[in-house]
Amino acid sequence: RVLPTAGLTGAVQVGFLTWCGATLASLLGWTTMEGLFLGTSLAISSTMVVTRALAGAKIEPEIRDHILGVLVVQDVLAIVLLATMTGVAASGRVETDALGADLLRLAGVLALMIVIGLVVVPKLVQRVARLGSDEVLVVVAVGVCFVLAALASELGYSVALGAFVSGVLVAESGLGHRVETLSASMRDVFAAIFFVSIGMTVDPWQALETLPLALLVTVVVIVAQLVIVTLAGLVSGLGLRRALTAGLALGQIGELSFILAGVGIAAGAVRSDLHVLLVSVAVLTAFDMSAEC
């Protein structure tokens, strides 16, 4: 329903932020590879931060739907970026032929997971729901998530791919909202563990050393997101006020940014302090998001 506006906004926004990050890296004297990883890391907003902020904010349903729609589009594109950047980091260069082959392989894996999953998962969740036990329903839903995440990892992709697909499959059962409500506390626990574990990998003194650059990148993220999301919203007919609200709400980075950067760092393709930089930017933009709400 929101694809005509959110789809256009999300696609344009991811492309523009990737370009902004790559351009900034070039001006800083970084390598092309480092620029690609910086750009893609800045292109994905934090679904966790935005949804938590929206939960306590008084925002029109149309604007909320648009923001969440853009986040979904970003998550889908992030899956493609994760697979693409994993191949780029492994080879150390961008090769069109290899990139095309990686995307075809990703499309095939997604198609198999979704097609086979649609045959099994929705019916399984519906049968479990008929047992009348909320506990069993949550265990099965989370189990499906873990199984598909492990499968994605075995196939060489991020666990985020399997987790995303599992959410789509569980929602196809018609019980997505119920499972989401029942698993909310578990989601919050895992989110806390994730962000705490990310924070524990950062030396505070390193964060202070990178603070000037983090402030610069923060300004780029907030301004670029505001400009491009607002313009894309206007082009798609969202209206100025709604487009501005969406642009302000999406001006931060988060969990998938860390995962993308981690791929490059693990492969030795980018500098290790990129992780520290992104954590600092995530904290700064999260504070900005809280102030806006």
Tab-separated table of C-alpha atoms in Angstrom:
chain	number	residue	atom	x	y	z
A	1	ARG	CA	0.000	0.000	0.000
A	2	VAL	CA	2.800	2.453	0.817
A	3	LEU	CA	5.193	1.199	-1.870
A	4	PRO	CA	4.489	3.965	-4.455
A	5	THR	CA	5.768	6.593	-1.996
A	6	ALA	CA	7.959	4.655	0.448
A	7	GLY	CA	9.566	2.573	-2.303
A	8	LEU	CA	10.666	5.619	-4.267
A	9	THR	CA	11.853	7.429	-1.138
A	10	GLY	CA	13.779	4.431	0.204
A	11	ALA	CA	15.535	3.651	-3.071
A	12	VAL	CA	16.551	7.265	-3.720
A	13	GLN	CA	17.591	7.793	-0.112
A	14	VAL	CA	19.863	4.726	0.016
A	15	GLY	CA	21.539	5.662	-3.257
A	16	PHE	CA	22.071	9.296	-2.268
A	17	LEU	CA	23.435	8.552	1.223
A	18	THR	CA	25.813	5.953	-0.221
A	19	TRP	CA	27.110	8.586	-2.629
A	20	CYS	CA	27.437	11.157	0.167
A	21	GLY	CA	29.442	8.751	2.327
A	22	ALA	CA	31.696	7.713	-0.541
A	23	THR	CA	32.289	11.362	-1.503
A	24	LEU	CA	33.109	12.327	2.076
A	25	ALA	CA	35.554	9.423	2.350
A	26	SER	CA	37.238	10.538	-0.876
A	27	LEU	CA	37.625	14.087	0.482
A	28	LEU	CA	39.174	12.620	3.642
A	29	GLY	CA	41.708	10.690	1.572
A	30	TRP	CA	40.234	7.271	2.257
A	31	THR	CA	40.373	4.441	-0.289
A	32	THR	CA	37.508	3.690	-2.660
A	33	MET	CA	36.742	0.501	-0.736
A	34	GLU	CA	36.541	2.403	2.547
A	35	GLY	CA	34.305	4.972	0.870
A	36	LEU	CA	31.908	2.271	-0.292
A	37	PHE	CA	31.629	0.795	3.182
A	38	LEU	CA	31.202	4.202	4.816
A	39	GLY	CA	28.521	5.155	2.292
A	40	THR	CA	26.510	1.970	2.616
A	41	SER	CA	26.772	2.106	6.417
A	42	LEU	CA	25.319	5.625	6.451
A	43	ALA	CA	22.500	4.721	4.064
A	44	ILE	CA	20.487	2.516	6.446
A	45	SER	CA	18.473	4.096	9.254
A	46	SER	CA	17.948	2.309	12.563
A	47	THR	CA	14.633	0.448	12.548
A	48	MET	CA	14.922	-0.217	16.274
A	49	VAL	CA	15.587	3.414	17.219
A	50	VAL	CA	12.889	4.836	14.932
A	51	THR	CA	10.153	2.395	15.920
A	52	ARG	CA	10.844	2.925	19.624
A	53	ALA	CA	10.764	6.696	19.150
A	54	LEU	CA	7.558	6.567	17.109
A	55	ALA	CA	5.874	4.464	19.794
A	56	GLY	CA	5.848	7.415	22.154
A	57	ALA	CA	5.351	10.213	19.632
A	58	LYS	CA	2.130	11.798	18.421
A	59	ILE	CA	2.452	11.399	14.654
A	60	GLU	CA	-0.252	11.090	12.021
A	61	PRO	CA	-0.899	7.489	10.878
A	62	GLU	CA	-0.073	8.430	7.261
A	63	ILE	CA	3.344	9.765	8.259
A	64	ARG	CA	4.002	6.759	10.508
A	65	ASP	CA	3.112	4.374	7.667
A	66	HIS	CA	5.405	6.242	5.299
A	67	ILE	CA	8.341	6.186	7.732
A	68	LEU	CA	7.892	2.493	8.504
A	69	GLY	CA	7.487	1.772	4.773
A	70	VAL	CA	10.806	3.487	4.026
A	71	LEU	CA	12.449	1.476	6.818
A	72	VAL	CA	11.179	-1.781	5.301
A	73	VAL	CA	12.520	-0.775	1.878
A	74	GLN	CA	15.849	0.100	3.497
A	75	ASP	CA	15.974	-3.288	5.229
A	76	VAL	CA	15.359	-5.090	1.943
A	77	LEU	CA	18.063	-3.050	0.219
A	78	ALA	CA	20.358	-3.643	3.208
A	79	ILE	CA	20.083	-7.396	2.624
A	80	VAL	CA	21.242	-6.851	-0.957
A	81	LEU	CA	24.018	-4.532	0.233
A	82	LEU	CA	25.192	-7.069	2.825
A	83	ALA	CA	25.498	-9.786	0.201
A	84	THR	CA	27.123	-7.425	-2.290
A	85	MET	CA	29.621	-5.876	0.116
A	86	THR	CA	30.565	-9.316	1.474
A	87	GLY	CA	31.654	-10.286	-2.040
A	88	VAL	CA	33.399	-6.961	-2.588
A	89	ALA	CA	35.291	-7.255	0.709
A	90	ALA	CA	36.361	-10.815	-0.072
A	91	SER	CA	37.712	-9.952	-3.532
A	92	GLY	CA	39.097	-6.568	-2.544
A	93	ARG	CA	37.652	-4.862	-5.615
A	94	VAL	CA	34.394	-4.178	-7.383
A	95	GLU	CA	33.903	-6.514	-10.329
A	96	THR	CA	30.759	-6.161	-12.414
A	97	ASP	CA	30.644	-9.822	-13.439
A	98	ALA	CA	31.214	-11.082	-9.902
A	99	LEU	CA	28.695	-8.588	-8.558
A	100	GLY	CA	26.071	-9.780	-11.025
A	101	ALA	CA	26.735	-13.401	-10.107
A	102	ASP	CA	26.453	-12.584	-6.378
A	103	LEU	CA	23.124	-10.825	-6.904
A	104	LEU	CA	21.765	-13.735	-8.952
A	105	ARG	CA	22.847	-16.167	-6.241
A	106	LEU	CA	21.213	-13.988	-3.592
A	107	ALA	CA	17.998	-13.831	-5.617
A	108	GLY	CA	18.019	-17.618	-5.955
A	109	VAL	CA	18.600	-18.154	-2.227
A	110	LEU	CA	15.834	-15.695	-1.322
A	111	ALA	CA	13.434	-17.295	-3.790
A	112	LEU	CA	14.084	-20.799	-2.395
A	113	MET	CA	13.788	-19.674	1.223
A	114	ILE	CA	10.544	-17.818	0.582
A	115	VAL	CA	8.912	-20.424	-1.679
A	116	ILE	CA	9.747	-23.380	0.579
A	117	GLY	CA	9.020	-21.294	3.665
A	118	LEU	CA	5.579	-20.265	2.405
A	119	VAL	CA	4.645	-23.932	2.102
A	120	VAL	CA	5.747	-24.786	5.645
A	121	VAL	CA	5.914	-21.811	8.020
A	122	PRO	CA	2.458	-20.143	7.777
A	123	LYS	CA	0.604	-23.466	8.191
A	124	LEU	CA	2.911	-24.473	11.046
A	125	VAL	CA	2.309	-21.193	12.888
A	126	GLN	CA	-1.459	-21.447	12.358
A	127	ARG	CA	-1.561	-25.010	13.720
A	128	VAL	CA	0.516	-24.022	16.742
A	129	ALA	CA	-1.787	-21.045	17.377
A	130	ARG	CA	-4.774	-23.390	17.500
A	131	LEU	CA	-3.216	-25.108	20.517
A	132	GLY	CA	-4.108	-22.009	22.515
A	133	SER	CA	-0.677	-21.644	24.131
A	134	ASP	CA	1.021	-18.270	23.718
A	135	GLU	CA	4.283	-19.671	25.068
A	136	VAL	CA	4.457	-22.414	22.446
A	137	LEU	CA	3.582	-19.909	19.707
A	138	VAL	CA	6.453	-17.619	20.705
A	139	VAL	CA	8.913	-20.524	20.962
A	140	VAL	CA	7.983	-21.775	17.476
A	141	ALA	CA	8.154	-18.300	15.914
A	142	VAL	CA	11.538	-17.569	17.483
A	143	GLY	CA	12.709	-21.062	16.521
A	144	VAL	CA	11.841	-20.369	12.883
A	145	CYS	CA	13.876	-17.163	13.144
A	146	PHE	CA	16.915	-18.975	14.545
A	147	VAL	CA	16.719	-21.776	11.970
A	148	LEU	CA	16.545	-19.407	8.987
A	149	ALA	CA	19.239	-17.157	10.471
A	150	ALA	CA	21.541	-20.167	10.875
A	151	LEU	CA	20.729	-21.299	7.323
A	152	ALA	CA	21.592	-17.866	5.931
A	153	SER	CA	24.859	-17.906	7.844
A	154	GLU	CA	25.752	-21.353	6.484
A	155	LEU	CA	25.107	-20.054	2.959
A	156	GLY	CA	27.553	-17.210	3.526
A	157	TYR	CA	25.081	-14.409	4.195
A	158	SER	CA	24.331	-12.302	7.244
A	159	VAL	CA	22.000	-13.768	9.867
A	160	ALA	CA	19.903	-10.625	9.261
A	161	LEU	CA	18.803	-12.140	5.939
A	162	GLY	CA	17.335	-15.234	7.588
A	163	ALA	CA	15.758	-13.204	10.392
A	164	PHE	CA	14.086	-10.860	7.920
A	165	VAL	CA	12.698	-13.709	5.816
A	166	SER	CA	11.405	-15.498	8.912
A	167	GLY	CA	9.474	-12.382	9.920
A	168	VAL	CA	7.893	-12.203	6.472
A	169	LEU	CA	6.901	-15.880	6.614
A	170	VAL	CA	5.420	-15.667	10.106
A	171	ALA	CA	3.446	-12.568	9.105
A	172	GLU	CA	2.053	-14.501	6.140
A	173	SER	CA	0.220	-16.731	8.612
A	174	GLY	CA	-2.012	-13.808	9.531
A	175	LEU	CA	-0.726	-13.926	13.105
A	176	GLY	CA	2.153	-11.498	12.704
A	177	HIS	CA	0.700	-8.845	15.009
A	178	ARG	CA	-0.049	-11.390	17.735
A	179	VAL	CA	3.447	-12.888	17.570
A	180	GLU	CA	4.972	-9.400	17.552
A	181	THR	CA	3.061	-8.471	20.697
A	182	LEU	CA	3.941	-11.698	22.477
A	183	SER	CA	7.625	-11.487	21.590
A	184	ALA	CA	8.026	-7.754	22.300
A	185	SER	CA	9.832	-8.291	25.616
A	186	MET	CA	12.194	-10.832	24.046
A	187	ARG	CA	12.865	-8.427	21.172
A	188	ASP	CA	13.757	-5.676	23.631
A	189	VAL	CA	16.139	-7.985	25.514
A	190	PHE	CA	17.955	-9.008	22.336
A	191	ALA	CA	18.104	-5.384	21.172
A	192	ALA	CA	19.660	-4.376	24.480
A	193	ILE	CA	22.186	-7.217	24.276
A	194	PHE	CA	23.091	-6.210	20.726
A	195	PHE	CA	23.667	-2.540	21.494
A	196	VAL	CA	25.468	-3.247	24.770
A	197	SER	CA	27.774	-5.718	23.025
A	198	ILE	CA	28.488	-3.139	20.313
A	199	GLY	CA	29.257	-0.500	22.922
A	200	MET	CA	31.604	-2.830	24.824
A	201	THR	CA	33.817	-3.145	21.728
A	202	VAL	CA	34.517	0.601	21.667
A	203	ASP	CA	37.347	2.200	23.645
A	204	PRO	CA	36.041	5.525	25.044
A	205	TRP	CA	39.379	7.205	24.319
A	206	GLN	CA	39.157	6.130	20.687
A	207	ALA	CA	35.643	7.523	20.548
A	208	LEU	CA	36.934	10.866	21.852
A	209	GLU	CA	39.721	10.875	19.261
A	210	THR	CA	37.240	10.336	16.432
A	211	LEU	CA	34.684	12.801	17.844
A	212	PRO	CA	35.462	15.679	15.411
A	213	LEU	CA	35.050	13.363	12.428
A	214	ALA	CA	31.963	11.786	14.031
A	215	LEU	CA	30.383	15.237	14.376
A	216	LEU	CA	31.090	15.940	10.696
A	217	VAL	CA	29.578	12.608	9.606
A	218	THR	CA	26.579	13.216	11.892
A	219	VAL	CA	25.891	16.539	10.177
A	220	VAL	CA	26.160	14.854	6.770
A	221	VAL	CA	23.719	12.108	7.797
A	222	ILE	CA	21.114	14.454	9.283
A	223	VAL	CA	21.252	17.063	6.510
A	224	ALA	CA	21.461	14.573	3.635
A	225	GLN	CA	18.602	12.468	5.010
A	226	LEU	CA	16.445	15.534	5.571
A	227	VAL	CA	17.050	16.907	2.071
A	228	ILE	CA	16.692	13.705	0.052
A	229	VAL	CA	13.790	12.174	2.018
A	230	THR	CA	11.891	15.470	1.869
A	231	LEU	CA	12.479	15.869	-1.872
A	232	ALA	CA	11.569	12.241	-2.602
A	233	GLY	CA	8.436	12.591	-0.475
A	234	LEU	CA	7.391	15.701	-2.379
A	235	VAL	CA	7.944	13.997	-5.738
A	236	SER	CA	5.854	11.008	-4.619
A	237	GLY	CA	3.021	13.320	-3.519
A	238	LEU	CA	3.415	13.050	0.245
A	239	GLY	CA	3.176	16.776	0.969
A	240	LEU	CA	5.757	19.175	2.439
A	241	ARG	CA	4.955	18.813	6.160
A	242	ARG	CA	4.764	15.034	6.043
A	243	ALA	CA	7.882	14.768	3.906
A	244	LEU	CA	9.818	17.014	6.322
A	245	THR	CA	8.689	14.931	9.304
A	246	ALA	CA	9.854	11.733	7.598
A	247	GLY	CA	13.194	13.350	6.713
A	248	LEU	CA	13.795	14.343	10.332
A	249	ALA	CA	12.722	10.934	11.683
A	250	LEU	CA	15.081	8.962	9.441
A	251	GLY	CA	18.188	11.015	10.228
A	252	GLN	CA	20.203	8.383	12.087
A	253	ILE	CA	22.065	5.101	11.600
A	254	GLY	CA	21.924	1.891	13.590
A	255	GLU	CA	22.200	-1.852	13.793
A	256	LEU	CA	22.665	-2.782	10.130
A	257	SER	CA	25.319	-0.073	9.779
A	258	PHE	CA	27.441	-1.899	12.355
A	259	ILE	CA	26.922	-5.204	10.557
A	260	LEU	CA	27.918	-3.723	7.188
A	261	ALA	CA	31.038	-2.130	8.644
A	262	GLY	CA	31.881	-5.379	10.427
A	263	VAL	CA	31.956	-7.207	7.099
A	264	GLY	CA	34.613	-4.847	5.761
A	265	ILE	CA	36.656	-4.834	8.971
A	266	ALA	CA	36.621	-8.651	9.248
A	267	ALA	CA	37.908	-8.924	5.674
A	268	GLY	CA	40.618	-6.329	6.290
A	269	ALA	CA	39.178	-4.141	3.544
A	270	VAL	CA	38.614	-1.056	5.705
A	271	ARG	CA	40.240	0.611	8.708
A	272	SER	CA	39.295	-0.784	12.098
A	273	ASP	CA	38.380	2.619	13.518
A	274	LEU	CA	35.408	2.784	11.134
A	275	HIS	CA	33.502	0.761	13.723
A	276	VAL	CA	34.281	3.306	16.452
A	277	LEU	CA	33.281	6.149	14.143
A	278	LEU	CA	29.923	4.594	13.309
A	279	VAL	CA	29.123	3.845	16.955
A	280	SER	CA	29.805	7.502	17.819
A	281	VAL	CA	27.629	8.674	14.926
A	282	ALA	CA	24.849	6.288	15.950
A	283	VAL	CA	24.860	7.677	19.494
A	284	LEU	CA	24.866	11.296	18.298
A	285	THR	CA	22.077	10.758	15.765
A	286	ALA	CA	20.020	8.792	18.295
A	287	PHE	CA	20.146	11.782	20.661
A	288	ASP	CA	19.085	13.997	17.775
A	289	MET	CA	16.175	11.651	17.028
A	290	SER	CA	15.043	11.800	20.669
A	291	ALA	CA	15.170	15.586	20.650
A	292	GLU	CA	13.087	15.765	17.463
A	293	CYS	CA	10.404	13.460	18.884
